[in-house]
Tab-separated table of C-alpha atoms and ligand atoms in Angstrom:
chain	number	residue	atom	x	y	z
A	995	MET	CA	98.818	46.438	90.757
A	996	GLN	CA	97.762	43.246	89.117
A	997	HIS	CA	95.051	44.938	86.296
A	998	LEU	CA	96.741	48.326	86.141
A	999	LEU	CA	99.512	46.377	85.102
A	1000	LYS	CA	97.416	44.482	81.933
A	1001	ASP	CA	95.356	47.043	80.690
A	1002	ASP	CA	97.743	50.290	81.322
A	1003	PRO	CA	101.712	49.899	82.570
A	1004	ASP	CA	102.654	52.540	81.134
A	1005	VAL	CA	100.632	54.150	84.204
A	1006	ALA	CA	101.917	51.879	86.191
A	1007	ALA	CA	106.109	51.937	85.611
A	1008	LEU	CA	105.094	55.367	86.524
A	1009	ILE	CA	102.984	54.601	89.801
A	1010	LYS	CA	106.466	52.190	90.872
A	1011	LYS	CA	108.535	54.905	90.283
A	1012	GLU	CA	105.694	57.864	91.830
A	1013	GLU	CA	106.807	55.124	95.274
A	1014	SER	CA	110.577	54.411	95.270
A	1015	ARG	CA	110.888	57.972	94.434
A	1016	ILE	CA	109.253	58.519	97.883
A	1017	GLU	CA	110.619	55.731	99.606
A	1018	ASN	CA	113.906	56.597	98.634
A	1019	THR	CA	113.388	60.210	99.573
A	1020	LEU	CA	112.955	62.754	102.093
A	1021	ASP	CA	109.597	64.595	102.468
A	1022	LEU	CA	110.147	68.411	103.328
A	1023	ILE	CA	106.668	69.444	102.458
A	1024	ALA	CA	104.822	70.708	104.819
A	1025	ALA	CA	101.973	70.185	102.885
A	1026	GLU	CA	102.521	66.243	102.200
A	1027	ASN	CA	101.635	63.252	104.072
A	1028	HIS	CA	101.862	59.691	104.414
A	1029	SER	CA	98.296	57.980	104.685
A	1030	PRO	CA	98.334	55.020	105.975
A	1031	ARG	CA	97.603	51.654	103.571
A	1032	SER	CA	94.140	51.171	105.055
A	1033	ILE	CA	93.397	54.920	104.011
A	1034	MET	CA	94.479	53.487	100.572
A	1035	GLU	CA	91.938	51.215	100.559
A	1036	ALA	CA	89.544	53.173	101.243
A	1037	LEU	CA	89.975	55.325	98.071
A	1038	GLY	CA	90.362	52.513	96.047
A	1039	SER	CA	87.190	51.287	97.294
A	1040	ILE	CA	84.375	50.200	95.655
A	1041	PHE	CA	82.556	53.422	96.314
A	1042	ASN	CA	84.322	54.777	93.916
A	1043	THR	CA	81.315	53.660	91.479
A	1044	LYS	CA	78.501	55.325	93.175
A	1045	THR	CA	77.169	58.370	92.821
A	1046	ILE	CA	75.104	60.733	95.518
A	1047	GLU	CA	73.741	64.384	96.193
A	1048	GLY	CA	71.760	65.620	98.947
A	1049	TYR	CA	72.648	64.462	102.023
A	1050	PRO	CA	72.117	61.445	104.291
A	1051	GLY	CA	68.786	60.514	103.495
A	1052	LYS	CA	68.448	63.617	101.223
A	1053	ARG	CA	70.129	62.284	98.327
A	1054	PHE	CA	68.764	62.303	94.619
A	1055	HIS	CA	69.429	58.763	93.596
A	1056	ALA	CA	69.101	55.574	94.033
A	1057	GLY	CA	71.414	52.978	95.744
A	1058	CYS	CA	72.577	55.075	98.662
A	1059	VAL	CA	71.414	52.643	101.255
A	1060	TYR	CA	75.952	52.034	102.078
A	1061	ALA	CA	76.615	55.647	101.301
A	1062	ASP	CA	74.430	57.010	103.681
A	1063	GLU	CA	75.657	54.842	106.216
A	1064	ILE	CA	79.371	55.986	104.904
A	1065	GLU	CA	78.676	59.534	105.264
A	1066	GLU	CA	76.794	58.840	108.755
A	1067	LEU	CA	79.914	57.373	110.293
A	1068	ALA	CA	82.317	60.103	109.156
A	1069	ILE	CA	80.840	62.955	110.477
A	1070	SER	CA	79.806	61.355	113.558
A	1071	ARG	CA	83.457	60.709	114.379
A	1072	GLY	CA	84.422	63.618	112.342
A	1073	LYS	CA	81.787	66.167	115.064
A	1074	GLU	CA	83.776	63.880	118.431
A	1075	LEU	CA	87.392	64.352	117.251
A	1076	PHE	CA	86.959	68.270	117.050
A	1077	ASP	CA	83.906	68.750	118.818
A	1078	ALA	CA	82.018	70.372	116.246
A	1079	GLU	CA	78.333	71.110	116.148
A	1080	HIS	CA	77.284	70.195	112.853
A	1081	ILE	CA	80.195	69.120	110.355
A	1082	ASN	CA	80.395	68.535	106.803
A	1083	VAL	CA	81.919	65.766	105.242
A	1084	GLN	CA	82.396	66.137	101.453
A	1085	PRO	CA	84.362	69.188	100.394
A	1086	HIS	CA	86.670	68.251	97.298
A	1087	SER	CA	89.380	70.559	98.972
A	1088	GLY	CA	90.170	73.319	101.414
A	1089	THR	CA	89.845	75.264	98.454
A	1090	SER	CA	86.443	74.168	97.534
A	1091	ALA	CA	85.763	74.460	101.759
A	1092	ASN	CA	86.789	77.676	101.787
A	1093	LEU	CA	84.430	78.893	99.470
A	1094	ALA	CA	81.510	76.658	100.818
A	1095	VAL	CA	82.350	78.854	103.455
A	1096	TYR	CA	82.790	82.704	102.025
A	1097	PHE	CA	79.398	81.920	99.950
A	1098	SER	CA	77.699	80.477	103.353
A	1099	VAL	CA	76.782	83.587	105.334
A	1100	LEU	CA	78.630	86.442	102.639
A	1101	ASN	CA	76.668	87.707	99.368
A	1102	VAL	CA	79.161	89.062	96.387
A	1103	GLY	CA	81.144	92.784	97.088
A	1104	ASP	CA	80.326	91.227	101.005
A	1105	ARG	CA	84.182	92.588	103.007
A	1106	ILE	CA	86.444	90.012	104.583
A	1107	LEU	CA	89.827	90.097	106.329
A	1108	SER	CA	92.649	87.997	105.949
A	1109	MET	CA	95.945	87.219	105.985
A	1110	SER	CA	98.307	87.826	102.553
A	1111	LEU	CA	99.498	85.456	101.224
A	1112	PRO	CA	103.668	86.986	101.463
A	1113	HIS	CA	103.073	86.665	104.788
A	1114	GLY	CA	101.123	83.525	105.293
A	1115	GLY	CA	98.573	83.480	103.640
A	1116	HIS	CA	96.974	81.747	101.446
A	1117	LEU	CA	95.448	81.811	97.732
A	1118	SER	CA	92.133	80.997	98.289
A	1119	HIS	CA	92.280	84.142	101.454
A	1120	GLY	CA	91.209	86.061	98.425
A	1121	HIS	CA	94.892	86.396	96.314
A	1122	ARG	CA	94.397	88.666	93.567
A	1123	ALA	CA	95.593	85.344	91.075
A	1124	SER	CA	92.514	83.198	93.087
A	1125	ILE	CA	88.823	83.592	92.184
A	1126	THR	CA	87.609	84.488	95.677
A	1127	SER	CA	89.457	87.745	94.942
A	1128	ARG	CA	87.308	88.276	92.206
A	1129	CYS	CA	83.804	88.147	94.287
A	1130	PHE	CA	84.743	88.922	97.381
A	1131	ASP	CA	86.245	92.476	98.421
A	1132	PHE	CA	89.283	90.969	99.944
A	1133	ILE	CA	91.943	93.442	102.331
A	1134	HIS	CA	94.906	92.053	104.227
A	1135	TYR	CA	96.904	91.641	107.289
A	1136	SER	CA	100.480	91.406	107.605
A	1137	VAL	CA	102.666	90.038	110.487
A	1138	ASP	CA	105.372	92.080	112.190
A	1139	ARG	CA	107.884	92.918	110.828
A	1140	GLU	CA	110.985	92.747	113.601
A	1141	THR	CA	109.092	89.353	114.721
A	1142	GLU	CA	107.311	88.203	112.568
A	1143	LEU	CA	104.142	87.079	113.995
A	1144	ILE	CA	100.353	88.299	113.873
A	1145	ASP	CA	99.999	92.092	114.572
A	1146	TYR	CA	97.151	91.901	116.278
A	1147	GLU	CA	96.683	95.421	116.703
A	1148	GLU	CA	96.845	95.648	113.426
A	1149	VAL	CA	94.095	93.139	112.160
A	1150	ARG	CA	91.604	95.647	115.220
A	1151	THR	CA	92.536	99.093	113.318
A	1152	LEU	CA	91.959	96.806	110.468
A	1153	ALA	CA	88.996	95.267	111.164
A	1154	GLU	CA	87.912	98.818	112.696
A	1155	GLN	CA	88.243	100.611	110.162
A	1156	TYR	CA	87.526	98.618	107.002
A	1157	ARG	CA	84.303	96.735	109.402
A	1158	PRO	CA	84.826	93.030	107.417
A	1159	LYS	CA	81.635	90.631	107.484
A	1160	MET	CA	83.784	88.113	107.655
A	1161	ILE	CA	87.588	87.994	109.205
A	1162	VAL	CA	90.024	84.932	108.490
A	1163	ALA	CA	91.873	83.536	111.177
A	1164	GLY	CA	94.931	81.168	109.065
A	1165	ALA	CA	97.632	80.126	107.093
A	1166	SER	CA	99.558	78.473	105.246
A	1167	SER	CA	103.077	79.627	105.805
A	1168	TYR	CA	103.360	80.720	109.204
A	1169	PRO	CA	105.314	78.786	112.064
A	1170	ARG	CA	104.047	79.809	114.616
A	1171	LEU	CA	100.457	78.622	116.722
A	1172	ILE	CA	97.810	81.309	115.676
A	1173	ASP	CA	95.569	83.052	119.349
A	1174	TYR	CA	91.957	81.889	117.882
A	1175	GLU	CA	91.061	83.900	121.634
A	1176	LYS	CA	92.514	87.177	120.413
A	1177	MET	CA	90.417	87.372	116.826
A	1178	ALA	CA	87.200	85.980	117.907
A	1179	VAL	CA	86.960	89.159	120.521
A	1180	ILE	CA	87.936	91.553	117.511
A	1181	ALA	CA	85.398	89.436	115.260
A	1182	LYS	CA	82.738	89.842	117.830
A	1183	ASP	CA	83.915	94.345	118.518
A	1184	VAL	CA	82.853	94.433	114.931
A	1185	SER	CA	80.526	92.488	113.907
A	1186	ALA	CA	82.100	89.268	111.967
A	1187	TYR	CA	81.776	86.255	110.971
A	1188	LEU	CA	85.502	83.897	111.787
A	1189	PHE	CA	86.231	81.730	109.922
A	1190	ALA	CA	89.314	79.211	111.071
A	1191	ASP	CA	91.555	77.776	107.880
A	1192	MET	CA	93.576	75.246	109.434
A	1193	ALA	CA	94.395	73.239	106.649
A	1194	HIS	CA	98.291	72.275	107.975
A	1195	ILE	CA	97.592	71.686	111.356
A	1196	ALA	CA	94.161	69.733	111.298
A	1197	GLY	CA	96.461	66.137	112.768
A	1198	LEU	CA	97.790	68.298	115.482
A	1199	VAL	CA	94.652	69.307	116.547
A	1200	ALA	CA	92.955	66.340	116.024
A	1201	ALA	CA	95.723	65.121	118.183
A	1202	LYS	CA	94.951	67.674	120.767
A	1203	VAL	CA	98.974	68.675	120.346
A	1204	ILE	CA	98.256	72.275	119.917
A	1205	PRO	CA	95.172	75.099	120.245
A	1206	SER	CA	92.077	74.181	119.027
A	1207	PRO	CA	90.247	76.950	116.469
A	1208	VAL	CA	86.980	75.361	117.003
A	1209	PRO	CA	85.577	76.985	120.598
A	1210	HIS	CA	86.070	80.227	119.207
A	1211	CYS	CA	84.899	80.013	115.164
A	1212	ASP	CA	81.465	80.543	113.440
A	1213	PHE	CA	83.244	77.639	110.761
A	1214	VAL	CA	86.882	76.107	110.355
A	1215	THR	CA	87.858	74.035	107.589
A	1216	PHE	CA	90.607	71.899	107.113
A	1217	THR	CA	92.219	69.226	104.080
A	1218	THR	CA	93.110	65.209	105.181
A	1219	TYR	CA	95.495	65.606	103.444
A	1220	LYS	CA	98.518	67.128	104.970
A	1221	THR	CA	99.642	66.351	108.706
A	1222	MET	CA	96.027	64.296	109.200
A	1223	MET	CA	96.836	62.045	106.464
A	1224	GLY	CA	93.976	61.020	105.488
A	1225	GLY	CA	93.705	61.272	101.202
A	1226	ARG	CA	92.884	64.082	99.182
A	1227	GLY	CA	89.756	66.008	101.085
A	1228	GLY	CA	88.564	68.580	102.327
A	1229	VAL	CA	85.618	69.092	105.620
A	1230	ILE	CA	84.499	71.749	106.422
A	1231	LEU	CA	83.049	72.514	110.711
A	1232	CYS	CA	80.569	74.751	111.851
A	1233	LYS	CA	77.897	76.087	114.598
A	1234	GLN	CA	75.326	74.649	114.007
A	1235	ASP	CA	73.360	77.923	113.212
A	1236	TYR	CA	75.013	77.666	110.253
A	1237	GLY	CA	74.813	73.646	109.449
A	1238	LYS	CA	72.199	74.404	107.254
A	1239	LYS	CA	73.096	76.826	104.823
A	1240	ILE	CA	77.194	75.452	104.929
A	1241	ASP	CA	75.192	72.141	103.543
A	1242	SER	CA	74.215	74.189	101.354
A	1243	ALA	CA	77.057	75.959	100.237
A	1244	VAL	CA	78.533	72.710	99.245
A	1245	PHE	CA	75.833	70.935	97.553
A	1246	PRO	CA	74.520	71.983	95.326
A	1247	GLY	CA	76.059	75.414	95.953
A	1248	CYS	CA	79.154	74.852	94.845
A	1249	GLN	CA	80.073	71.397	93.791
A	1250	GLY	CA	77.934	68.304	92.514
A	1251	THR	CA	77.840	64.778	93.453
A	1252	SER	CA	81.339	64.567	95.879
A	1253	ALA	CA	83.076	61.228	95.931
A	1254	VAL	CA	81.675	58.253	98.375
A	1255	ASN	CA	85.801	56.530	98.524
A	1256	VAL	CA	87.164	60.354	99.824
A	1257	ILE	CA	84.235	60.293	102.598
A	1258	ALA	CA	84.698	56.568	103.268
A	1259	ALA	CA	89.016	57.796	103.796
A	1260	LYS	CA	88.194	60.497	105.613
A	1261	ALA	CA	85.673	58.157	108.158
A	1262	VAL	CA	89.101	56.079	108.792
A	1263	ILE	CA	90.761	58.564	109.997
A	1264	PHE	CA	88.757	59.305	111.652
A	1265	LYS	CA	88.948	57.105	114.337
A	1266	LEU	CA	93.017	56.344	113.612
A	1267	ALA	CA	93.072	59.874	114.844
A	1268	ARG	CA	91.654	59.030	117.710
A	1269	ALA	CA	94.869	56.326	118.572
A	1270	GLN	CA	97.362	56.890	120.570
A	1271	HIS	CA	99.316	55.779	117.482
A	1272	PHE	CA	98.248	59.223	115.659
A	1273	VAL	CA	98.994	61.436	118.474
A	1274	ASP	CA	102.125	60.026	118.419
A	1275	ILE	CA	103.630	60.552	115.437
A	1276	GLN	CA	101.545	64.028	115.808
A	1277	LYS	CA	103.559	64.976	118.857
A	1278	GLN	CA	107.473	64.320	116.892
A	1279	THR	CA	105.540	66.005	114.512
A	1280	LEU	CA	106.244	68.888	116.768
A	1281	SER	CA	109.611	68.511	118.340
A	1282	ASN	CA	110.987	67.002	114.585
A	1283	ALA	CA	109.924	70.723	113.509
A	1284	VAL	CA	111.827	72.137	117.165
A	1285	LEU	CA	115.445	70.396	116.256
A	1286	LEU	CA	115.261	70.813	112.869
A	1287	ALA	CA	114.799	74.887	113.154
A	1288	THR	CA	117.311	74.732	115.972
A	1289	GLU	CA	119.711	73.130	114.017
A	1290	LEU	CA	119.517	75.190	111.259
A	1291	ALA	CA	119.789	78.109	112.946
A	1292	HIS	CA	123.225	76.236	114.780
A	1293	LYS	CA	124.413	76.778	110.868
A	1294	GLY	CA	123.344	80.344	110.783
A	1295	TYR	CA	120.097	80.471	109.276
A	1296	ARG	CA	117.590	82.862	109.532
A	1297	LEU	CA	114.705	80.756	110.590
A	1298	VAL	CA	110.571	83.320	109.992
A	1299	SER	CA	109.874	84.231	114.181
A	1300	GLY	CA	113.181	82.937	115.340
A	1301	GLY	CA	111.589	79.394	115.168
A	1302	THR	CA	108.498	77.180	115.658
A	1303	GLU	CA	105.413	76.282	117.193
A	1304	ASN	CA	103.994	73.543	113.814
A	1305	HIS	CA	105.085	71.511	111.910
A	1306	GLN	CA	106.861	74.216	109.659
A	1307	VAL	CA	110.141	75.198	109.830
A	1308	LEU	CA	109.940	78.618	107.054
A	1309	VAL	CA	114.319	79.298	106.475
A	1310	ASP	CA	114.978	82.389	104.926
A	1311	LEU	CA	117.847	82.200	103.294
A	1312	ALA	CA	118.330	85.985	101.856
A	1313	ALA	CA	121.024	86.457	104.889
A	1314	LYS	CA	122.807	82.679	103.296
A	1315	GLY	CA	123.255	84.480	99.943
A	1316	PHE	CA	121.089	81.474	98.242
A	1317	ASP	CA	117.894	82.061	96.333
A	1318	GLY	CA	114.384	80.293	97.690
A	1319	SER	CA	114.440	78.497	93.989
A	1320	ALA	CA	117.234	77.644	93.748
A	1321	ALA	CA	117.783	76.108	96.689
A	1322	GLU	CA	114.515	74.323	96.261
A	1323	GLN	CA	116.516	72.253	93.009
A	1324	THR	CA	119.755	71.852	95.009
A	1325	LEU	CA	117.566	69.677	97.394
A	1326	GLU	CA	115.644	67.791	94.914
A	1327	SER	CA	118.541	67.389	93.276
A	1328	VAL	CA	119.908	65.133	97.082
A	1329	GLY	CA	116.539	63.720	97.305
A	1330	ILE	CA	115.651	66.678	99.928
A	1331	ILE	CA	111.647	68.094	98.760
A	1332	ALA	CA	110.351	70.785	99.746
A	1333	ASN	CA	109.390	73.833	98.669
A	1334	ARG	CA	110.822	77.567	98.387
A	1335	ASN	CA	108.495	80.079	99.962
A	1336	VAL	CA	107.616	83.732	100.190
A	1337	VAL	CA	108.981	84.561	102.687
A	1338	PRO	CA	107.448	88.039	104.600
A	1339	ARG	CA	110.796	90.646	102.873
A	1340	ASP	CA	109.557	88.917	100.652
A	1341	ALA	CA	106.228	91.527	99.888
A	1342	GLU	CA	108.640	94.488	99.898
A	1343	HIS	CA	109.567	93.253	96.305
A	1344	PRO	CA	107.944	92.046	94.304
A	1345	GLY	CA	108.620	88.745	92.760
A	1346	ALA	CA	111.360	87.848	94.964
A	1347	VAL	CA	111.419	83.806	96.518
A	1348	SER	CA	113.523	84.439	99.110
A	1349	GLY	CA	112.735	81.149	101.801
A	1350	ILE	CA	112.300	77.286	101.896
A	1351	ARG	CA	109.644	75.722	103.703
A	1352	LEU	CA	110.298	73.083	106.332
A	1353	GLY	CA	107.612	69.643	107.195
A	1354	THR	CA	108.543	67.321	109.648
A	1355	ALA	CA	104.513	65.298	109.639
A	1356	ALA	CA	106.366	62.911	106.506
A	1357	ILE	CA	109.793	62.229	107.598
A	1358	SER	CA	107.519	61.752	110.429
A	1359	ALA	CA	105.214	59.774	109.800
A	1360	ARG	CA	107.412	57.882	109.004
A	1361	GLY	CA	108.918	57.193	112.202
A	1362	MET	CA	112.059	59.634	111.954
A	1363	SER	CA	112.947	61.230	115.437
A	1364	GLY	CA	114.606	63.398	117.496
A	1365	GLN	CA	117.831	61.200	116.440
A	1366	GLU	CA	117.320	61.951	112.418
A	1367	MET	CA	117.346	66.036	113.216
A	1368	PRO	CA	120.621	66.718	113.416
A	1369	ARG	CA	121.592	64.901	109.644
A	1370	ILE	CA	118.828	65.646	108.165
A	1371	ALA	CA	119.739	69.448	108.738
A	1372	HIS	CA	123.140	68.038	108.000
A	1373	LEU	CA	122.415	66.951	104.769
A	1374	ILE	CA	120.464	70.225	104.215
A	1375	ASP	CA	123.146	72.762	105.258
A	1376	SER	CA	125.768	71.167	103.054
A	1377	ALA	CA	123.576	70.228	99.882
A	1378	LEU	CA	123.234	74.521	100.225
A	1379	VAL	CA	127.060	75.115	100.389
A	1380	ASN	CA	128.407	72.454	98.506
A	1381	SER	CA	125.463	73.649	95.171
A	1382	GLY	CA	128.179	73.553	93.012
A	1383	ASN	CA	129.981	70.523	93.686
A	1384	LYS	CA	128.792	67.907	91.780
A	1385	GLU	CA	130.712	65.404	94.176
A	1386	VAL	CA	129.964	66.130	96.735
A	1387	LEU	CA	126.260	66.051	95.751
A	1388	LYS	CA	126.489	63.317	94.585
A	1389	GLN	CA	127.248	61.347	97.999
A	1390	ILE	CA	124.814	63.949	99.975
A	1391	SER	CA	122.321	62.835	97.760
A	1392	LEU	CA	123.012	58.845	98.509
A	1393	ASP	CA	123.386	59.363	102.461
A	1394	ALA	CA	120.046	61.202	102.177
A	1395	GLU	CA	119.153	58.357	99.903
A	1396	ALA	CA	120.444	55.847	102.744
A	1397	LEU	CA	118.263	57.905	106.191
A	1398	ALA	CA	115.435	57.681	104.094
A	1399	ARG	CA	115.586	53.433	103.479
A	1400	LYS	CA	116.350	53.180	106.836
A	1401	PHE	CA	112.473	54.630	107.942
A	1402	PRO	CA	110.535	52.827	105.464
A	1403	VAL	CA	106.828	54.460	104.558
A	1404	TYR	CA	104.809	51.386	103.092
A	1405	ALA	CA	107.054	48.184	105.326
B	96	LIG	N1	98.299	74.750	100.692
B	96	LIG	C1	99.302	74.044	99.901
B	96	LIG	C2	101.331	74.748	100.562
B	96	LIG	O1	100.077	75.230	101.557
B	96	LIG	O2	101.989	74.636	100.260
B	96	LIG	C3	98.658	73.211	99.132
B	96	LIG	O3	98.880	72.353	100.219
């Protein structure tokens, strides 16, 4: 960072502090991951200079010869990795990608059926605070009250009653697999498009350690920075028939110039995702989640849906008498970084946030395995149980830091 240190020591100092925070804490945010250095190099590359509009071979600015090559490389690698008919690598984020999907084949006011936020859905799936809810008429499905799994019968009933033009299968807080085949049958029966938002699980899908939504869906979106490990950005996959509509919905529909340095990082991760090392990390992410869930359950924590089949463990803290926000703060005070989260039961109590969402992607990327999960569960439990005891919390924070330092992110 020699140039940054000279031009702006304040920003350089904050970057150093952030690096130290990341190295010395345990990152259990399910929506984060540690990208390889090569991703950072692509993101910080000279491609940052280039302004592009349009698509390879059909640009609105000169000088795109290498920008075209890099976008074509990302396109061919991404299509192959996910076995997709068409891909658009330009979306800035998951929400941008989702907006483009909606606007590609729907008109303002059209009806969409998606998962409700307290039951696991995402803001961009029509939450009232999201612009998506002002553009489209969203109806929401939920999880079953008892099992906390998607209630496919309810999805069918709502689909038949409300005849949505699109059904969204995807979640930001759902620790279970989604039955895309079942969703596709329902969508077909009501002549709706099926759209999967696999932002959280794209890395697991790329590594083929969980089923892919791609064969069953008209549209699939994902972000590249969660389990996918490829830096910030969004991607859309779709059937060939919708390729032109998707491309014009992204540019010029929803975005102007796209970031070529970010497209370069996407190309890199689509290559790295084929390597055994990436697959091993994704396998470890899954088994670490199961182990962490099992350890926490043994300590008396109630897990939403009773367990996990992906990288997420959603803990309902109400039975233990803890609140999600307080738990998040206590854990952060000892160097365990996670986020408070609504759980299905909160849907009936507006304002309540009874859960904490844990993700195992980042700790697995830095090399932690089964041996470390009981220790992490113990640290979490001890911190929550001793949340008022500064001395105990201090010792837990030293233990968490020692564990983190054993597994350097960027050795
Ligand atoms: N979708 C948000 C989350 O799951 O935390 C951010 O990526």
